[in-house]
PDB file of C-alpha atoms in Angstrom:
ATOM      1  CA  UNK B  13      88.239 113.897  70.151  1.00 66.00           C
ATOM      2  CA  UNK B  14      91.139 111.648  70.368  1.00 76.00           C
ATOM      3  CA  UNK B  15      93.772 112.762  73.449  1.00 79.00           C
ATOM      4  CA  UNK B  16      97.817 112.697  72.751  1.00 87.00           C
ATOM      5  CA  UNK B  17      98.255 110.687  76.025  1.00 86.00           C
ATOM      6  CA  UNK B  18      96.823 110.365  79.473  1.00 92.00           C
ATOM      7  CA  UNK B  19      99.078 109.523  82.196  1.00 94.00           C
ATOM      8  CA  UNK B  20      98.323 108.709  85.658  1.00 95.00           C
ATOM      9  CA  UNK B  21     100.252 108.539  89.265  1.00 96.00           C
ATOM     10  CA  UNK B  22      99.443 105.905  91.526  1.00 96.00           C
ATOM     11  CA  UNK B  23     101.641 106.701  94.822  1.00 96.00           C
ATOM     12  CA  UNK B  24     102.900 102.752  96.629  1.00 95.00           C
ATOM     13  CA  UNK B  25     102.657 102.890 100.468  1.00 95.00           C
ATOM     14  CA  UNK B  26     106.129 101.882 102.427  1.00 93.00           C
ATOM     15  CA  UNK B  27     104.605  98.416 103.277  1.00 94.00           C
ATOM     16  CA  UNK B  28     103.987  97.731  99.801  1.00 95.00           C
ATOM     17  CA  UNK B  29     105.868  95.904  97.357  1.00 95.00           C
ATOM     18  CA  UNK B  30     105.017  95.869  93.026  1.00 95.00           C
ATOM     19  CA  UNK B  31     107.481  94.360  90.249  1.00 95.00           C
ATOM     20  CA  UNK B  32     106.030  94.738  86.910  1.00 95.00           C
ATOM     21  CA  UNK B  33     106.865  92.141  83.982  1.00 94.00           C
ATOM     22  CA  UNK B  34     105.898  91.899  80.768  1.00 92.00           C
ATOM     23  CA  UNK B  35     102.799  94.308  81.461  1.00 92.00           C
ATOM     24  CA  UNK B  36     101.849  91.634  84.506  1.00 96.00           C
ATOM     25  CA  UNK B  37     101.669  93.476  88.139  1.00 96.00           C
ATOM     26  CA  UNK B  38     102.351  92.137  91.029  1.00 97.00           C
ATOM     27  CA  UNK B  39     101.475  93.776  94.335  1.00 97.00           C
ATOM     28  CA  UNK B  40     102.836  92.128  97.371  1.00 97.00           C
ATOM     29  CA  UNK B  41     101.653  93.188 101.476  1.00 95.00           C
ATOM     30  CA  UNK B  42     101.063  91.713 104.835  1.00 95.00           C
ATOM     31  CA  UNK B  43      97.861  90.305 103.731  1.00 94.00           C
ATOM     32  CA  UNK B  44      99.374  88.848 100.762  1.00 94.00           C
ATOM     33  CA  UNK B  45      99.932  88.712  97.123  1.00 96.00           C
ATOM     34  CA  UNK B  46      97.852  89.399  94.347  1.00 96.00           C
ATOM     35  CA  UNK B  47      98.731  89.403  90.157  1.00 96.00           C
ATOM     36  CA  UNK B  48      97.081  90.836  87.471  1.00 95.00           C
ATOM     37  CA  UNK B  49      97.416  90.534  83.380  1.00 96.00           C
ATOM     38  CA  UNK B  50      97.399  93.510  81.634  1.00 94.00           C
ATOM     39  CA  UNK B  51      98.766  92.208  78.058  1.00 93.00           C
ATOM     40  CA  UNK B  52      95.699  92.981  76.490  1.00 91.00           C
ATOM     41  CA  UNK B  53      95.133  96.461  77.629  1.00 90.00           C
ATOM     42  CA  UNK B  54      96.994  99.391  75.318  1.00 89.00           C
ATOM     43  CA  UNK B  55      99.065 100.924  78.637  1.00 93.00           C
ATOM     44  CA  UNK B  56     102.499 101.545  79.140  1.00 94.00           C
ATOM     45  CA  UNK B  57     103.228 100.594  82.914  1.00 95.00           C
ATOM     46  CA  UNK B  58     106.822 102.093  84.789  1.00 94.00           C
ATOM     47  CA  UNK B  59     107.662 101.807  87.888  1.00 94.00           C
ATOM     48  CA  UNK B  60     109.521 104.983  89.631  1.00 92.00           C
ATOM     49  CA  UNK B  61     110.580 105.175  93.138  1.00 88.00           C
ATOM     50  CA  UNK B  62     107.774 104.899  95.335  1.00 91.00           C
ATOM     51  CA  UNK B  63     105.072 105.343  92.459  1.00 95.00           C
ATOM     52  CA  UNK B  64     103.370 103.455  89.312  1.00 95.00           C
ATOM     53  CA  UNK B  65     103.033 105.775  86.519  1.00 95.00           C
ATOM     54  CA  UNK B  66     100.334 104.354  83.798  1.00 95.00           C
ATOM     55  CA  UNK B  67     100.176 105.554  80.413  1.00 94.00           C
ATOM     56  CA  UNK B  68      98.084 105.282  77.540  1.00 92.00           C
ATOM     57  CA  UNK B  69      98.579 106.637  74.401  1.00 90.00           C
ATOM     58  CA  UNK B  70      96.275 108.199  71.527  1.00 89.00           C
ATOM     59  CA  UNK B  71      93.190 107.913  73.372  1.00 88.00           C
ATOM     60  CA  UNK B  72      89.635 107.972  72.219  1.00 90.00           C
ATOM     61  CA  UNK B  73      86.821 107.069  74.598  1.00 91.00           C
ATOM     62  CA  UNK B  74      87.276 103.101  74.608  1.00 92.00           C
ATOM     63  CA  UNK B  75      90.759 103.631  75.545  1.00 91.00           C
ATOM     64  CA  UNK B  76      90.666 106.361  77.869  1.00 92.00           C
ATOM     65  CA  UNK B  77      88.240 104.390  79.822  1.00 93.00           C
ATOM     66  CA  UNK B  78      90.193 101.032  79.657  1.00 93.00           C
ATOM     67  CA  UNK B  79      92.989 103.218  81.060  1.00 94.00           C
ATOM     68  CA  UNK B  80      91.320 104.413  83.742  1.00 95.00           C
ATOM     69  CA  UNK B  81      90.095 100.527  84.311  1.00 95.00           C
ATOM     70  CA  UNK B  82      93.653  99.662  85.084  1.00 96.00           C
ATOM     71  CA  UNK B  83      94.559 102.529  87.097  1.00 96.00           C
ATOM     72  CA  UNK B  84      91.230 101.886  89.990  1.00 96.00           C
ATOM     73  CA  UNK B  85      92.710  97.529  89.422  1.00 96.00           C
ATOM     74  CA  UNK B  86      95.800  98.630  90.583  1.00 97.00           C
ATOM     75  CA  UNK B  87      94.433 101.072  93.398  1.00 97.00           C
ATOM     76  CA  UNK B  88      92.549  98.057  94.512  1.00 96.00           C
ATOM     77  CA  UNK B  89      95.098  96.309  94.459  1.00 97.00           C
ATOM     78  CA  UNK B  90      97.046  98.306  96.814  1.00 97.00           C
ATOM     79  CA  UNK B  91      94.142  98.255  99.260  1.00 96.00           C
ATOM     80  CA  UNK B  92      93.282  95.096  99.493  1.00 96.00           C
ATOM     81  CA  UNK B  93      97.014  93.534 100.714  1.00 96.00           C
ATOM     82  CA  UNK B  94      97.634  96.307 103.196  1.00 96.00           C
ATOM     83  CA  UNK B  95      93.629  96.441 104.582  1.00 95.00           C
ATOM     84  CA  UNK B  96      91.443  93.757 103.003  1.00 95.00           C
ATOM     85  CA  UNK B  97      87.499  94.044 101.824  1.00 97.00           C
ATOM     86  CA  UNK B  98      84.875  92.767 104.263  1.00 97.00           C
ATOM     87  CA  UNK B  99      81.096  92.391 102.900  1.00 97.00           C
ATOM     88  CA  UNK B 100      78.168  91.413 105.271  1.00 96.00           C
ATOM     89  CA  UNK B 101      75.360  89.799 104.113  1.00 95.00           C
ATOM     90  CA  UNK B 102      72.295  89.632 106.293  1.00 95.00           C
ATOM     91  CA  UNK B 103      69.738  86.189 106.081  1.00 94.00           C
ATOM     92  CA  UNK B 104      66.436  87.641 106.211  1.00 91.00           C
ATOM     93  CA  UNK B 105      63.060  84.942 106.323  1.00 89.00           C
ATOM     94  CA  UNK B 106      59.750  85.679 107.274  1.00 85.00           C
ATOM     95  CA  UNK B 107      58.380  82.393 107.446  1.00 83.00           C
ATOM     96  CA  UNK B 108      60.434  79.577 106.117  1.00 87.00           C
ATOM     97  CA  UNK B 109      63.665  79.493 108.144  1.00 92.00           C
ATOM     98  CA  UNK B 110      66.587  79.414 105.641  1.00 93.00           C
ATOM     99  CA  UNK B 111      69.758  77.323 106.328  1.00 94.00           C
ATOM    100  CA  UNK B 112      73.078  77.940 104.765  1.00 95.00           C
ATOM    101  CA  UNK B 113      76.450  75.993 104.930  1.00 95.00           C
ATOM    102  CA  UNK B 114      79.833  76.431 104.334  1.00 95.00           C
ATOM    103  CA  UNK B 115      81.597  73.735 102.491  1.00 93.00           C
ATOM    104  CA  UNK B 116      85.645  74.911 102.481  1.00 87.00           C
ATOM    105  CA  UNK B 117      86.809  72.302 100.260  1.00 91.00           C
ATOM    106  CA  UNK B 118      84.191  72.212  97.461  1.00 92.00           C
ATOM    107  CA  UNK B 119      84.771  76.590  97.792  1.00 94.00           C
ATOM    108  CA  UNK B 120      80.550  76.402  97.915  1.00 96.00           C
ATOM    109  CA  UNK B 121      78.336  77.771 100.079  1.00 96.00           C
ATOM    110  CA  UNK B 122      74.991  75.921 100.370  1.00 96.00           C
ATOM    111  CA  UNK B 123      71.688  77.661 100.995  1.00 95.00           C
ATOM    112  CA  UNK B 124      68.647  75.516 101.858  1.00 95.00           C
ATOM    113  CA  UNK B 125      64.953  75.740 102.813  1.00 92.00           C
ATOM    114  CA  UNK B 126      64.713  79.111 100.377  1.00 88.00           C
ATOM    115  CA  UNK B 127      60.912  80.113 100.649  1.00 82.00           C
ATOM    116  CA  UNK B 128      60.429  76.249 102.130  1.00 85.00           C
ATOM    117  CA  UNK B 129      61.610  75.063  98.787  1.00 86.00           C
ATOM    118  CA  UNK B 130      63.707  71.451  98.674  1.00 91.00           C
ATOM    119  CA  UNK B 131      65.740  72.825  96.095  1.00 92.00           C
ATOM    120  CA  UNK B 132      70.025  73.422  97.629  1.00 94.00           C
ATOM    121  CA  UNK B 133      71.078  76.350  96.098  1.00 94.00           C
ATOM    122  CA  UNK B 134      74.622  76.256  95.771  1.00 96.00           C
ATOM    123  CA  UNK B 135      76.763  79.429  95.247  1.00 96.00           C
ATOM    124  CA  UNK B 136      80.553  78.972  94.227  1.00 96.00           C
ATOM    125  CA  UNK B 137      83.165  81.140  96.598  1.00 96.00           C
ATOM    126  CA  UNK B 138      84.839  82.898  93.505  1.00 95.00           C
ATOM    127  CA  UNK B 139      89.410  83.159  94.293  1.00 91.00           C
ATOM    128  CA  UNK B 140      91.695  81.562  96.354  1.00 91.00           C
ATOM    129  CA  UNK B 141      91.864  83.980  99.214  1.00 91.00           C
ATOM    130  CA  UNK B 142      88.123  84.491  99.853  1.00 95.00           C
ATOM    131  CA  UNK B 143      87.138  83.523 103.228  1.00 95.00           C
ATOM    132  CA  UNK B 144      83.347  83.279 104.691  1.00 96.00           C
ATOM    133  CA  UNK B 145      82.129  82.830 107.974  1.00 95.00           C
ATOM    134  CA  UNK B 146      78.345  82.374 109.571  1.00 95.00           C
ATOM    135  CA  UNK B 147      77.999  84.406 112.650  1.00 92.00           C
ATOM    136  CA  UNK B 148      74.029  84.051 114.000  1.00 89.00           C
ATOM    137  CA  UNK B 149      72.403  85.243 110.893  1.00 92.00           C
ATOM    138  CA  UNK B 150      75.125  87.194 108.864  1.00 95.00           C
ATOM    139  CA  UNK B 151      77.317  85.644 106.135  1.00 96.00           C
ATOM    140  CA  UNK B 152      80.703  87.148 106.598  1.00 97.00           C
ATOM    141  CA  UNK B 153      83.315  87.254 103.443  1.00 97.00           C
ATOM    142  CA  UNK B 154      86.530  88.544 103.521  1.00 96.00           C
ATOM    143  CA  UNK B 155      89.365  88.744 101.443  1.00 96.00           C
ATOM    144  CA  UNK B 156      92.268  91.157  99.604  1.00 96.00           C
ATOM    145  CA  UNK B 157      90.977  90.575  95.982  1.00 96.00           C
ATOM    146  CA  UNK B 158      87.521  92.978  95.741  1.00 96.00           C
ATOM    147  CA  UNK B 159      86.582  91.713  92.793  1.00 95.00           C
ATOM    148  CA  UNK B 160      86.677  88.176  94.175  1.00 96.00           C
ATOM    149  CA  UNK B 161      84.696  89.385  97.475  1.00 97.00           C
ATOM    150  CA  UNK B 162      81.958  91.451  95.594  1.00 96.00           C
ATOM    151  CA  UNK B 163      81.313  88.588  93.105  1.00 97.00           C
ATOM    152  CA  UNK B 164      80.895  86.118  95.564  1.00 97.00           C
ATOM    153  CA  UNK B 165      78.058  88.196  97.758  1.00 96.00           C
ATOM    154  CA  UNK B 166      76.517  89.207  93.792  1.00 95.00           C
ATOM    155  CA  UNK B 167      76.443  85.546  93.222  1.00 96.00           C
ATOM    156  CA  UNK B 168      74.717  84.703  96.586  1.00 95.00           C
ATOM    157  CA  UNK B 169      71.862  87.444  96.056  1.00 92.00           C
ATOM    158  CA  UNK B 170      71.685  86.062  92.567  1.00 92.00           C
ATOM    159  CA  UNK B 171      70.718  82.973  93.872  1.00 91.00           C
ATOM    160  CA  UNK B 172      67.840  84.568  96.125  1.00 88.00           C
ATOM    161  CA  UNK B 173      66.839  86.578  93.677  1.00 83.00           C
ATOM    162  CA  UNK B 174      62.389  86.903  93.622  1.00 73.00           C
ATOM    163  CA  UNK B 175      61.238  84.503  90.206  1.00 72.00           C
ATOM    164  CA  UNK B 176      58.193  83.402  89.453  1.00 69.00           C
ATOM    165  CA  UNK B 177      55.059  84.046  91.039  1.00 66.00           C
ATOM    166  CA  UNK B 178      56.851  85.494  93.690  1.00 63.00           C
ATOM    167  CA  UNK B 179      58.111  88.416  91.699  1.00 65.00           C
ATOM    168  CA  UNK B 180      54.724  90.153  91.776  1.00 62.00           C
ATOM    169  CA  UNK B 181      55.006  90.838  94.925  1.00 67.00           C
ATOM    170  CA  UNK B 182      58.409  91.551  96.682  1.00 64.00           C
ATOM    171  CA  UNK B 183      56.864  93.295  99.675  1.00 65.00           C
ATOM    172  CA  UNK B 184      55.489  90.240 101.075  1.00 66.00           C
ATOM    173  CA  UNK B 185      58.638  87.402  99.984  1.00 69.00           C
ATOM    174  CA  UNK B 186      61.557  89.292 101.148  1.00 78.00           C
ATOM    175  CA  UNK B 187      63.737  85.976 101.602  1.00 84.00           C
ATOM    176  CA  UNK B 188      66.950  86.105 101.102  1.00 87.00           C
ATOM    177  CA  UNK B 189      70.605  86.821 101.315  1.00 91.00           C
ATOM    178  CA  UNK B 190      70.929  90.563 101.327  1.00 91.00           C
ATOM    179  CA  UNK B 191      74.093  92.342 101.700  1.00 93.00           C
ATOM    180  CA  UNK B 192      74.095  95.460 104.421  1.00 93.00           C
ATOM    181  CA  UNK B 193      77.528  96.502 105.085  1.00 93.00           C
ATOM    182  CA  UNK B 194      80.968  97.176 103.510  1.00 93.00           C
ATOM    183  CA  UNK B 195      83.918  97.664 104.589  1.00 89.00           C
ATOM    184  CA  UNK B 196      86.765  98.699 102.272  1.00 79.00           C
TER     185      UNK B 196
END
């Protein structure tokens, strides 16, 4: 069943600043700025007073959901330049000790001596503003974009993922990069 039109209200905070053009948002906050392209998506987008009404029009399922898509962007948007996204990621060995670095300028982060293979691993720091830190044994990454954070910790537990004849048993090789917390 197709719907008429869906239209949803996305309230702006005070400290928060949006300018739409040309179906490109921009959300601007004291953690900074982040843009997003919504050309391709089949949503009217109006800005009135201190709210961001998003429309779509003659909806089936593919459309109501790509509508919805846009409205949780923008909502993430909004949360990430006034309070950020922080994941934690946890560096578990049993055996092997397992040694990661942060190169800043390459945007990698290096993980050696993974189940006391030679092998580097490297895992790319996906975005501009995505920061990580090593404290002790936790990977820290921070930024305002939470598509940004999330993909770089997926990447990293990607990378540590059990193949091979390790797979058969993930009890006893639980190496790895794991994340445990997140705060959003």
């Amino acid at each position: 069943m197709k719907l008429v039109y869906l239209t949803k209200k996305i309230e702006i905070p005070e400290e928060v600043d949006i300018t739409i053009e040309n179906k490109k948002v921009s959300v601007k906050g004291q953690k900074g700025v982040l843009t997003s392209d919504y050309t391709n998506y089949d949503v009217d987008l109006e800005k009135r007073e201190n709210a961001l009404i998003v429309t779509g029009f003659f909806l089936n399922k593919k459309k109501k959901a790509k509508t919805l898509a846009v409205v949780g962007r923008i909502q993430n948007m909004i949360h990430g330049v006034t309070k950020g996204y922080v994941y934690k990621s946890k560096i578990v060995f049993s055996h092997f000790p397992i040694t990661v670095e942060i190169k800043d300028k390459q945007r990698q982060i290096l993980i050696k001596n993974l189940y006391g293979g030679r092998k580097i691993l490297i895992v790319p720091i996906v975005g501009n503003n995505t920061k990580v830190s090593l404290d002790k044994d936790d990977v820290i990454i921070e930024g305002i974009d939470k598509q940004a954070v999330g993909q770089t910790a997926a990447n990293m537990q990607e990378k540590c993922r059990l193949r091979g004849k390790r797979k058969k048993d993930p009890e006893t090789f639980m190496d790895g990069i794991w994340v445990w917390q997140k705060k959003e």
